[in-house]
Amino acid sequence: MKHALSVRIGPVGFRIGSDWRAPIEQLTDLYRDYPTAPIADYTVRLFASRAWRRWVRPSVTIGGDYMLPEAAPLPLSQGLLAAEMAMNLQLALGHRRHLLLHASVVERDGRALLMTGESGAGKSTLATLLAAHGWRFMGDEFALLDGETGQIHAFPRLISLKGTSVAAATSAWPDGRFGPLLAGTPKGDIRHLVPPVDAIARMDEPAIPALLLFPRHGFAADTREVPASEAFVRLTQASTNYVALGEAGFAALTGLVRAIPARAIDYPDGATAIRQVEELWART
Amino acid sequence: MRYRAPGADALIATDLDHFTALFHRTSGITHLLASPAPEILATLTTPMTLDELMAALVRDYALADPDRAALSARLDELIASGLVSPA
């Protein structure tokens, strides 16, 4: 491909190629603090669906080792989003070294707090807020659970902020490095935030899972104990490769839910959520 | 009719509070079972008729109120889930 970038995010190496210069320039700038990947585990390609589409109403088709045939092309102005979506897709469909949990992760004292939930539950926002309050950010999309060691590996890719969380993150991180505002994408308005410097510098340090939260935004503050069986079922649904890993996935996931407490927390706003999380954390 | 369960080496069971998580190696399917399903699978070490299974469960688990129709219904559910097969 004409333009390319190599980047390593935690234990995963990516090579991103593009027919156009602009998305690679944006990615190169946003990932400038990350190491290059000695080996690309996954290749992502951004290409024009027809040759003339490189210039006329350019639209970006996503390609790579793993693809969704029904994925619609995006306009070139959203090339950065296309690259990020494609990188997530490669990992979600191709990764076998770890059990992938759709969760955000922050760390303190070598112990990891996992937050999982449906899109919009606020796990990205919460991870961003906690990172602004002394926690190490380990990722807002995937928690990588090592079945051999039981440790969580960091995958601190760009933080994808949607809708109102853009304003929340901007106030939490006034000096944060943000990508361009991508308005009117299929996922609404999106802006990417580069994780804090220490999140990138320490991304090779795994952490021992200590607490699992199922946050829900927009409700009165409440906390409920989640039994291991319920946490297990919800996490099988929150994993993109549980079925593919077979017995190894079963062992890793049952081991996790038996080892750490799980709580569902409802929270009305970020400040309240941080208080709830700190209280729960103090008791673990 | 006799009922047959997979051998012990085909199943991995882990207790999770009131449930048992079960991985069936042959199918690669994960099941979440409530009592008495795990006890039925543990008892069916050899193919058994309904009455033989009932007697074994009464003996091993001290069932206070054995219910033949309920056990038959549970076996039908296990057959539907692929964990028990008619022998």
mmCIF file of C-alpha atoms in Angstrom:
data_model
loop_
_atom_site.group_PDB
_atom_site.id
_atom_site.type_symbol
_atom_site.label_atom_id
_atom_site.label_comp_id
_atom_site.label_asym_id
_atom_site.label_seq_id
_atom_site.Cartn_x
_atom_site.Cartn_y
_atom_site.Cartn_z
ATOM 1 C CA MET A 1 0.000 0.000 0.000
ATOM 2 C CA LYS A 2 1.159 3.548 -0.657
ATOM 3 C CA HIS A 3 1.070 4.672 2.968
ATOM 4 C CA ALA A 4 1.719 2.519 6.015
ATOM 5 C CA LEU A 5 2.207 2.572 9.757
ATOM 6 C CA SER A 6 3.540 -0.041 12.170
ATOM 7 C CA VAL A 7 2.470 0.218 15.806
ATOM 8 C CA ARG A 8 2.455 -2.015 18.869
ATOM 9 C CA ILE A 9 -0.330 -1.654 21.422
ATOM 10 C CA GLY A 10 0.380 -3.784 24.464
ATOM 11 C CA PRO A 11 1.178 -7.304 23.263
ATOM 12 C CA VAL A 12 -0.382 -6.792 19.832
ATOM 13 C CA GLY A 13 1.404 -5.541 16.713
ATOM 14 C CA PHE A 14 -0.471 -3.867 13.865
ATOM 15 C CA ARG A 15 0.491 -2.861 10.357
ATOM 16 C CA ILE A 16 -1.891 -0.376 8.819
ATOM 17 C CA GLY A 17 -1.775 0.369 5.131
ATOM 18 C CA SER A 18 -3.791 2.955 3.251
ATOM 19 C CA ASP A 19 -4.401 4.202 -0.265
ATOM 20 C CA TRP A 20 -4.511 7.729 1.194
ATOM 21 C CA ARG A 21 -1.988 9.776 3.123
ATOM 22 C CA ALA A 22 -4.377 11.531 5.515
ATOM 23 C CA PRO A 23 -5.524 8.648 7.771
ATOM 24 C CA ILE A 24 -1.940 7.402 8.173
ATOM 25 C CA GLU A 25 -0.724 10.913 9.028
ATOM 26 C CA GLN A 26 -3.429 11.241 11.682
ATOM 27 C CA LEU A 27 -2.650 7.800 13.104
ATOM 28 C CA THR A 28 1.118 8.420 13.044
ATOM 29 C CA ASP A 29 0.622 11.602 15.043
ATOM 30 C CA LEU A 30 -1.805 10.071 17.563
ATOM 31 C CA TYR A 31 0.340 6.919 18.025
ATOM 32 C CA ARG A 32 3.693 8.801 18.034
ATOM 33 C CA ASP A 33 4.495 7.736 21.648
ATOM 34 C CA TYR A 34 3.952 4.022 20.898
ATOM 35 C CA PRO A 35 6.678 1.611 19.789
ATOM 36 C CA THR A 36 6.680 0.149 16.313
ATOM 37 C CA ALA A 37 5.729 -3.513 16.024
ATOM 38 C CA PRO A 38 8.646 -5.871 15.322
ATOM 39 C CA ILE A 39 6.065 -8.372 14.074
ATOM 40 C CA ALA A 40 2.632 -7.433 12.818
ATOM 41 C CA ASP A 41 0.078 -9.799 14.332
ATOM 42 C CA TYR A 42 -2.613 -8.164 12.239
ATOM 43 C CA THR A 43 -2.720 -6.212 9.032
ATOM 44 C CA VAL A 44 -5.330 -3.573 8.334
ATOM 45 C CA ARG A 45 -5.918 -2.117 4.897
ATOM 46 C CA LEU A 46 -7.850 1.009 4.025
ATOM 47 C CA PHE A 47 -8.524 0.994 0.341
ATOM 48 C CA ALA A 48 -10.752 2.473 -2.305
ATOM 49 C CA SER A 49 -13.638 0.226 -3.284
ATOM 50 C CA ARG A 50 -13.059 1.274 -6.941
ATOM 51 C CA ALA A 51 -9.834 2.740 -8.313
ATOM 52 C CA TRP A 52 -11.440 6.101 -9.155
ATOM 53 C CA ARG A 53 -12.875 6.254 -5.618
ATOM 54 C CA ARG A 54 -9.434 7.289 -4.394
ATOM 55 C CA TRP A 55 -10.208 10.769 -5.772
ATOM 56 C CA VAL A 56 -13.926 11.091 -6.460
ATOM 57 C CA ARG A 57 -15.993 11.177 -3.260
ATOM 58 C CA PRO A 58 -13.287 9.008 -1.701
ATOM 59 C CA SER A 59 -14.714 6.231 0.446
ATOM 60 C CA VAL A 60 -12.697 3.940 2.665
ATOM 61 C CA THR A 61 -13.262 0.214 2.560
ATOM 62 C CA ILE A 62 -11.860 -1.754 5.466
ATOM 63 C CA GLY A 63 -9.780 -4.822 4.763
ATOM 64 C CA GLY A 64 -7.396 -7.046 6.625
ATOM 65 C CA ASP A 65 -6.826 -10.569 7.823
ATOM 66 C CA TYR A 66 -10.364 -10.641 9.180
ATOM 67 C CA MET A 67 -13.296 -8.847 7.609
ATOM 68 C CA LEU A 68 -17.000 -8.306 7.979
ATOM 69 C CA PRO A 69 -18.445 -8.618 4.478
ATOM 70 C CA GLU A 70 -21.345 -6.291 5.215
ATOM 71 C CA ALA A 71 -19.193 -3.431 6.591
ATOM 72 C CA ALA A 72 -20.105 -0.289 4.648
ATOM 73 C CA PRO A 73 -17.353 2.020 3.403
ATOM 74 C CA LEU A 74 -16.801 5.274 5.301
ATOM 75 C CA PRO A 75 -16.030 8.701 3.815
ATOM 76 C CA LEU A 76 -12.324 9.568 3.747
ATOM 77 C CA SER A 77 -12.857 12.210 6.438
ATOM 78 C CA GLN A 78 -13.658 9.290 8.771
ATOM 79 C CA GLY A 79 -10.588 7.279 7.730
ATOM 80 C CA LEU A 80 -9.210 7.423 11.262
ATOM 81 C CA LEU A 81 -12.392 5.801 12.581
ATOM 82 C CA ALA A 82 -12.213 3.188 9.827
ATOM 83 C CA ALA A 83 -8.663 2.296 10.892
ATOM 84 C CA GLU A 84 -9.593 2.053 14.563
ATOM 85 C CA MET A 85 -12.657 -0.082 13.777
ATOM 86 C CA ALA A 86 -10.561 -2.350 11.586
ATOM 87 C CA MET A 87 -7.878 -2.742 14.279
ATOM 88 C CA ASN A 88 -10.539 -3.725 16.813
ATOM 89 C CA LEU A 89 -12.060 -6.127 14.317
ATOM 90 C CA GLN A 90 -8.759 -7.936 13.691
ATOM 91 C CA LEU A 91 -8.280 -8.432 17.406
ATOM 92 C CA ALA A 92 -11.897 -9.393 18.102
ATOM 93 C CA LEU A 93 -12.009 -12.032 15.384
ATOM 94 C CA GLY A 94 -8.421 -13.188 15.210
ATOM 95 C CA HIS A 95 -6.896 -13.119 18.664
ATOM 96 C CA ARG A 96 -6.211 -16.431 20.387
ATOM 97 C CA ARG A 97 -3.373 -15.706 22.842
ATOM 98 C CA HIS A 98 -5.689 -14.161 25.434
ATOM 99 C CA LEU A 99 -9.325 -14.329 26.382
ATOM 100 C CA LEU A 100 -10.714 -11.021 25.159
ATOM 101 C CA LEU A 101 -13.262 -9.300 27.340
ATOM 102 C CA HIS A 102 -15.096 -6.248 26.090
ATOM 103 C CA ALA A 103 -14.156 -4.189 29.120
ATOM 104 C CA SER A 104 -12.245 -1.148 30.236
ATOM 105 C CA VAL A 105 -9.402 -1.655 32.694
ATOM 106 C CA VAL A 106 -7.590 0.587 35.148
ATOM 107 C CA GLU A 107 -4.869 -0.424 37.582
ATOM 108 C CA ARG A 108 -3.603 0.553 40.977
ATOM 109 C CA ASP A 109 -0.854 -1.138 43.034
ATOM 110 C CA GLY A 110 -0.524 -3.909 40.473
ATOM 111 C CA ARG A 111 -4.218 -4.835 40.739
ATOM 112 C CA ALA A 112 -6.725 -4.377 37.960
ATOM 113 C CA LEU A 113 -10.283 -3.068 38.054
ATOM 114 C CA LEU A 114 -12.350 -4.354 35.137
ATOM 115 C CA MET A 115 -15.506 -2.576 33.978
ATOM 116 C CA THR A 116 -17.757 -4.187 31.440
ATOM 117 C CA GLY A 117 -21.201 -3.500 30.064
ATOM 118 C CA GLU A 118 -23.109 -2.713 26.952
ATOM 119 C CA SER A 119 -22.134 0.178 24.749
ATOM 120 C CA GLY A 120 -23.186 3.410 26.467
ATOM 121 C CA ALA A 121 -22.913 1.980 30.005
ATOM 122 C CA GLY A 122 -20.047 4.393 30.578
ATOM 123 C CA LYS A 123 -17.087 2.059 30.906
ATOM 124 C CA SER A 124 -14.875 4.228 28.678
ATOM 125 C CA THR A 125 -15.890 7.403 30.454
ATOM 126 C CA LEU A 126 -15.333 5.833 33.866
ATOM 127 C CA ALA A 127 -11.900 4.535 32.883
ATOM 128 C CA THR A 128 -10.979 7.992 31.609
ATOM 129 C CA LEU A 129 -12.199 9.669 34.800
ATOM 130 C CA LEU A 130 -10.421 7.157 37.051
ATOM 131 C CA ALA A 131 -7.214 7.635 35.038
ATOM 132 C CA ALA A 132 -7.489 11.346 35.842
ATOM 133 C CA HIS A 133 -7.671 10.420 39.547
ATOM 134 C CA GLY A 134 -4.452 8.459 39.926
ATOM 135 C CA TRP A 135 -5.329 5.139 38.307
ATOM 136 C CA ARG A 136 -3.274 3.742 35.444
ATOM 137 C CA PHE A 137 -5.326 3.419 32.270
ATOM 138 C CA MET A 138 -4.917 -0.036 30.705
ATOM 139 C CA GLY A 139 -7.582 0.113 28.028
ATOM 140 C CA ASP A 140 -11.150 1.052 27.281
ATOM 141 C CA GLU A 141 -12.092 -1.593 24.732
ATOM 142 C CA PHE A 142 -10.535 -4.973 25.487
ATOM 143 C CA ALA A 143 -9.182 -6.596 28.623
ATOM 144 C CA LEU A 144 -6.699 -9.301 27.606
ATOM 145 C CA LEU A 145 -6.872 -12.155 30.112
ATOM 146 C CA ASP A 146 -3.911 -14.547 30.108
ATOM 147 C CA GLY A 147 -5.267 -18.013 30.869
ATOM 148 C CA GLU A 148 -1.884 -19.301 32.036
ATOM 149 C CA THR A 149 -1.125 -16.611 34.601
ATOM 150 C CA GLY A 150 -4.573 -15.146 35.299
ATOM 151 C CA GLN A 151 -3.111 -11.689 34.639
ATOM 152 C CA ILE A 152 -4.698 -8.895 32.633
ATOM 153 C CA HIS A 153 -2.601 -7.363 29.862
ATOM 154 C CA ALA A 154 -3.021 -3.747 28.832
ATOM 155 C CA PHE A 155 -4.327 -2.760 25.427
ATOM 156 C CA PRO A 156 -4.275 1.033 25.700
ATOM 157 C CA ARG A 157 -5.359 1.994 22.209
ATOM 158 C CA LEU A 158 -6.785 5.405 21.452
ATOM 159 C CA ILE A 159 -9.797 6.165 23.618
ATOM 160 C CA SER A 160 -12.887 6.475 21.456
ATOM 161 C CA LEU A 161 -15.163 9.109 22.976
ATOM 162 C CA LYS A 162 -18.746 9.368 21.869
ATOM 163 C CA GLY A 163 -21.333 12.131 22.279
ATOM 164 C CA THR A 164 -21.393 13.715 25.723
ATOM 165 C CA SER A 165 -18.322 11.796 26.921
ATOM 166 C CA VAL A 166 -16.213 14.090 24.706
ATOM 167 C CA ALA A 167 -17.001 17.045 26.984
ATOM 168 C CA ALA A 168 -16.449 14.963 30.144
ATOM 169 C CA ALA A 169 -13.038 13.815 28.903
ATOM 170 C CA THR A 170 -12.064 17.297 27.767
ATOM 171 C CA SER A 171 -12.687 18.681 31.252
ATOM 172 C CA ALA A 172 -10.960 15.704 32.937
ATOM 173 C CA TRP A 173 -7.965 15.989 30.599
ATOM 174 C CA PRO A 174 -7.574 19.679 29.661
ATOM 175 C CA ASP A 175 -4.054 18.935 28.387
ATOM 176 C CA GLY A 176 -5.049 15.722 26.635
ATOM 177 C CA ARG A 177 -4.127 15.097 23.016
ATOM 178 C CA PHE A 178 -7.288 14.715 20.980
ATOM 179 C CA GLY A 179 -7.808 13.638 17.405
ATOM 180 C CA PRO A 180 -10.104 15.510 15.037
ATOM 181 C CA LEU A 181 -13.837 15.617 15.790
ATOM 182 C CA LEU A 182 -15.473 13.064 13.509
ATOM 183 C CA ALA A 183 -19.042 14.283 13.142
ATOM 184 C CA GLY A 184 -21.937 12.220 11.859
ATOM 185 C CA THR A 185 -20.259 8.825 11.847
ATOM 186 C CA PRO A 186 -22.369 5.637 12.011
ATOM 187 C CA LYS A 187 -21.565 5.692 15.746
ATOM 188 C CA GLY A 188 -22.467 9.387 16.184
ATOM 189 C CA ASP A 189 -19.939 12.130 16.876
ATOM 190 C CA ILE A 190 -16.585 10.621 17.821
ATOM 191 C CA ARG A 191 -13.327 12.041 19.018
ATOM 192 C CA HIS A 192 -10.222 10.029 19.862
ATOM 193 C CA LEU A 193 -8.075 10.765 22.898
ATOM 194 C CA VAL A 194 -4.474 9.604 23.288
ATOM 195 C CA PRO A 195 -4.139 7.689 26.586
ATOM 196 C CA PRO A 196 -2.064 9.307 29.342
ATOM 197 C CA VAL A 197 1.718 9.110 28.935
ATOM 198 C CA ASP A 198 2.194 6.594 31.769
ATOM 199 C CA ALA A 199 -0.472 4.305 30.258
ATOM 200 C CA ILE A 200 1.681 3.979 27.141
ATOM 201 C CA ALA A 201 5.034 3.865 28.943
ATOM 202 C CA ARG A 202 3.820 1.072 31.251
ATOM 203 C CA MET A 203 1.673 -0.861 28.780
ATOM 204 C CA ASP A 204 3.887 -3.949 29.072
ATOM 205 C CA GLU A 205 3.124 -4.285 32.801
ATOM 206 C CA PRO A 206 0.268 -6.748 33.374
ATOM 207 C CA ALA A 207 -1.925 -6.606 36.482
ATOM 208 C CA ILE A 208 -3.704 -9.118 38.679
ATOM 209 C CA PRO A 209 -7.498 -8.755 38.419
ATOM 210 C CA ALA A 210 -9.034 -7.654 41.727
ATOM 211 C CA LEU A 211 -12.568 -6.353 41.077
ATOM 212 C CA LEU A 212 -15.144 -6.644 38.301
ATOM 213 C CA LEU A 213 -17.786 -3.958 37.850
ATOM 214 C CA PHE A 214 -20.884 -3.785 35.672
ATOM 215 C CA PRO A 215 -21.532 -0.036 35.567
ATOM 216 C CA ARG A 216 -24.773 1.555 34.368
ATOM 217 C CA HIS A 217 -24.977 5.289 33.768
ATOM 218 C CA GLY A 218 -28.075 7.440 34.335
ATOM 219 C CA PHE A 219 -29.574 5.862 37.452
ATOM 220 C CA ALA A 220 -29.606 6.716 41.157
ATOM 221 C CA ALA A 221 -26.491 5.484 42.920
ATOM 222 C CA ASP A 222 -26.830 1.832 43.803
ATOM 223 C CA THR A 223 -24.565 -1.175 44.240
ATOM 224 C CA ARG A 224 -25.515 -4.830 43.921
ATOM 225 C CA GLU A 225 -23.492 -7.955 44.437
ATOM 226 C CA VAL A 226 -23.266 -10.033 41.257
ATOM 227 C CA PRO A 227 -22.975 -13.794 41.845
ATOM 228 C CA ALA A 228 -20.146 -15.613 40.094
ATOM 229 C CA SER A 229 -22.597 -17.526 37.885
ATOM 230 C CA GLU A 230 -24.184 -14.307 36.587
ATOM 231 C CA ALA A 231 -20.771 -12.683 36.074
ATOM 232 C CA PHE A 232 -19.684 -15.782 34.146
ATOM 233 C CA VAL A 233 -22.666 -15.690 31.786
ATOM 234 C CA ARG A 234 -22.383 -11.943 31.226
ATOM 235 C CA LEU A 235 -18.656 -12.224 30.496
ATOM 236 C CA THR A 236 -19.133 -15.060 28.002
ATOM 237 C CA GLN A 237 -21.386 -12.614 26.180
ATOM 238 C CA ALA A 238 -18.838 -9.809 26.579
ATOM 239 C CA SER A 239 -16.046 -11.892 25.072
ATOM 240 C CA THR A 240 -15.392 -11.932 21.353
ATOM 241 C CA ASN A 241 -13.305 -15.113 21.376
ATOM 242 C CA TYR A 242 -14.674 -17.199 24.262
ATOM 243 C CA VAL A 243 -16.155 -19.827 21.929
ATOM 244 C CA ALA A 244 -13.059 -19.914 19.725
ATOM 245 C CA LEU A 245 -10.784 -20.583 22.705
ATOM 246 C CA GLY A 246 -12.825 -23.602 23.783
ATOM 247 C CA GLU A 247 -11.578 -25.300 26.932
ATOM 248 C CA ALA A 248 -8.856 -22.700 27.533
ATOM 249 C CA GLY A 249 -11.492 -19.949 27.516
ATOM 250 C CA PHE A 250 -13.692 -21.875 29.937
ATOM 251 C CA ALA A 251 -10.800 -22.393 32.351
ATOM 252 C CA ALA A 252 -9.689 -18.754 32.134
ATOM 253 C CA LEU A 253 -13.167 -17.324 32.642
ATOM 254 C CA THR A 254 -14.307 -19.619 35.457
ATOM 255 C CA GLY A 255 -10.969 -18.920 37.137
ATOM 256 C CA LEU A 256 -11.553 -15.178 36.889
ATOM 257 C CA VAL A 257 -15.119 -15.092 38.241
ATOM 258 C CA ARG A 258 -14.201 -17.397 41.126
ATOM 259 C CA ALA A 259 -11.158 -15.307 42.042
ATOM 260 C CA ILE A 260 -12.584 -11.792 42.218
ATOM 261 C CA PRO A 261 -15.753 -10.118 43.508
ATOM 262 C CA ALA A 262 -18.239 -8.674 41.015
ATOM 263 C CA ARG A 263 -20.589 -5.752 41.598
ATOM 264 C CA ALA A 264 -23.184 -3.954 39.490
ATOM 265 C CA ILE A 265 -23.109 -0.216 40.080
ATOM 266 C CA ASP A 266 -25.665 2.315 38.945
ATOM 267 C CA TYR A 267 -24.404 5.885 38.930
ATOM 268 C CA PRO A 268 -25.938 9.249 38.096
ATOM 269 C CA ASP A 269 -22.717 11.127 37.281
ATOM 270 C CA GLY A 270 -18.962 10.702 37.101
ATOM 271 C CA ALA A 271 -18.132 12.205 40.498
ATOM 272 C CA THR A 272 -20.557 9.850 42.244
ATOM 273 C CA ALA A 273 -19.215 6.887 40.293
ATOM 274 C CA ILE A 274 -15.665 7.625 41.387
ATOM 275 C CA ARG A 275 -16.774 7.698 45.035
ATOM 276 C CA GLN A 276 -18.629 4.386 44.589
ATOM 277 C CA VAL A 277 -15.648 2.766 42.902
ATOM 278 C CA GLU A 278 -13.209 3.981 45.560
ATOM 279 C CA GLU A 279 -15.453 2.648 48.339
ATOM 280 C CA LEU A 280 -15.718 -0.757 46.687
ATOM 281 C CA TRP A 281 -12.004 -0.821 45.931
ATOM 282 C CA ALA A 282 -11.131 -0.074 49.568
ATOM 283 C CA ARG A 283 -13.025 -3.226 50.568
ATOM 284 C CA THR A 284 -11.306 -5.580 48.110
ATOM 285 C CA MET B 1 -34.961 -47.061 27.535
ATOM 286 C CA ARG B 2 -31.538 -46.478 29.006
ATOM 287 C CA TYR B 3 -29.844 -43.101 29.404
ATOM 288 C CA ARG B 4 -26.169 -42.456 28.782
ATOM 289 C CA ALA B 5 -24.036 -39.457 29.863
ATOM 290 C CA PRO B 6 -20.645 -38.440 28.474
ATOM 291 C CA GLY B 7 -17.684 -39.950 30.293
ATOM 292 C CA ALA B 8 -16.086 -37.917 33.069
ATOM 293 C CA ASP B 9 -13.148 -37.046 30.808
ATOM 294 C CA ALA B 10 -15.522 -35.370 28.331
ATOM 295 C CA LEU B 11 -16.824 -32.876 30.880
ATOM 296 C CA ILE B 12 -15.178 -30.141 32.930
ATOM 297 C CA ALA B 13 -17.355 -28.913 35.775
ATOM 298 C CA THR B 14 -16.807 -25.878 37.968
ATOM 299 C CA ASP B 15 -19.114 -24.831 40.792
ATOM 300 C CA LEU B 16 -20.253 -21.201 40.588
ATOM 301 C CA ASP B 17 -22.398 -20.348 43.628
ATOM 302 C CA HIS B 18 -25.713 -22.218 43.161
ATOM 303 C CA PHE B 19 -24.887 -23.326 39.626
ATOM 304 C CA THR B 20 -22.412 -25.614 37.927
ATOM 305 C CA ALA B 21 -20.607 -24.366 34.835
ATOM 306 C CA LEU B 22 -19.956 -27.294 32.549
ATOM 307 C CA PHE B 23 -17.738 -27.438 29.486
ATOM 308 C CA HIS B 24 -18.590 -30.312 27.138
ATOM 309 C CA ARG B 25 -15.358 -31.136 25.326
ATOM 310 C CA THR B 26 -17.033 -33.080 22.552
ATOM 311 C CA SER B 27 -19.261 -30.226 21.432
ATOM 312 C CA GLY B 28 -17.240 -27.296 22.779
ATOM 313 C CA ILE B 29 -20.446 -25.970 24.303
ATOM 314 C CA THR B 30 -20.627 -24.371 27.752
ATOM 315 C CA HIS B 31 -23.652 -25.160 29.925
ATOM 316 C CA LEU B 32 -24.802 -23.581 33.167
ATOM 317 C CA LEU B 33 -26.630 -26.222 35.148
ATOM 318 C CA ALA B 34 -28.775 -26.118 38.259
ATOM 319 C CA SER B 35 -29.373 -29.066 40.552
ATOM 320 C CA PRO B 36 -30.277 -31.883 39.937
ATOM 321 C CA ALA B 37 -28.649 -31.860 36.474
ATOM 322 C CA PRO B 38 -25.029 -32.080 37.741
ATOM 323 C CA GLU B 39 -26.023 -34.905 40.110
ATOM 324 C CA ILE B 40 -27.741 -36.788 37.273
ATOM 325 C CA LEU B 41 -24.628 -36.530 35.082
ATOM 326 C CA ALA B 42 -22.373 -37.592 37.944
ATOM 327 C CA THR B 43 -24.582 -40.608 38.648
ATOM 328 C CA LEU B 44 -24.926 -41.795 35.055
ATOM 329 C CA THR B 45 -21.484 -43.384 34.981
ATOM 330 C CA THR B 46 -23.008 -46.329 33.130
ATOM 331 C CA PRO B 47 -26.190 -46.430 31.015
ATOM 332 C CA MET B 48 -29.244 -46.690 33.290
ATOM 333 C CA THR B 49 -33.003 -46.942 33.016
ATOM 334 C CA LEU B 50 -35.141 -44.284 34.634
ATOM 335 C CA ASP B 51 -35.837 -46.542 37.618
ATOM 336 C CA GLU B 52 -32.182 -47.498 38.043
ATOM 337 C CA LEU B 53 -31.172 -43.840 37.948
ATOM 338 C CA MET B 54 -33.876 -42.909 40.436
ATOM 339 C CA ALA B 55 -32.706 -45.625 42.818
ATOM 340 C CA ALA B 56 -29.076 -44.488 42.511
ATOM 341 C CA LEU B 57 -30.006 -40.847 43.164
ATOM 342 C CA VAL B 58 -32.105 -41.811 46.207
ATOM 343 C CA ARG B 59 -29.160 -43.832 47.523
ATOM 344 C CA ASP B 60 -26.379 -41.279 46.793
ATOM 345 C CA TYR B 61 -28.180 -38.017 47.543
ATOM 346 C CA ALA B 62 -30.746 -39.082 50.135
ATOM 347 C CA LEU B 63 -33.658 -37.720 48.116
ATOM 348 C CA ALA B 64 -36.521 -37.042 50.471
ATOM 349 C CA ASP B 65 -39.225 -36.794 47.834
ATOM 350 C CA PRO B 66 -38.290 -38.785 44.717
ATOM 351 C CA ASP B 67 -40.445 -37.782 41.740
ATOM 352 C CA ARG B 68 -40.252 -40.068 38.725
ATOM 353 C CA ALA B 69 -42.072 -37.661 36.376
ATOM 354 C CA ALA B 70 -39.804 -34.761 37.367
ATOM 355 C CA LEU B 71 -36.687 -36.876 36.794
ATOM 356 C CA SER B 72 -37.997 -37.892 33.376
ATOM 357 C CA ALA B 73 -38.555 -34.217 32.517
ATOM 358 C CA ARG B 74 -35.012 -33.321 33.628
ATOM 359 C CA LEU B 75 -33.621 -36.147 31.468
ATOM 360 C CA ASP B 76 -35.571 -34.850 28.479
ATOM 361 C CA GLU B 77 -33.991 -31.418 29.034
ATOM 362 C CA LEU B 78 -30.526 -32.948 29.220
ATOM 363 C CA ILE B 79 -31.184 -34.887 26.005
ATOM 364 C CA ALA B 80 -32.295 -31.638 24.335
ATOM 365 C CA SER B 81 -29.075 -29.953 25.487
ATOM 366 C CA GLY B 82 -26.961 -32.793 24.109
ATOM 367 C CA LEU B 83 -25.570 -33.865 27.478
ATOM 368 C CA VAL B 84 -27.533 -37.114 27.755
ATOM 369 C CA SER B 85 -28.406 -39.515 24.991
ATOM 370 C CA PRO B 86 -30.740 -42.517 24.868
ATOM 371 C CA ALA B 87 -28.524 -45.618 25.009
#
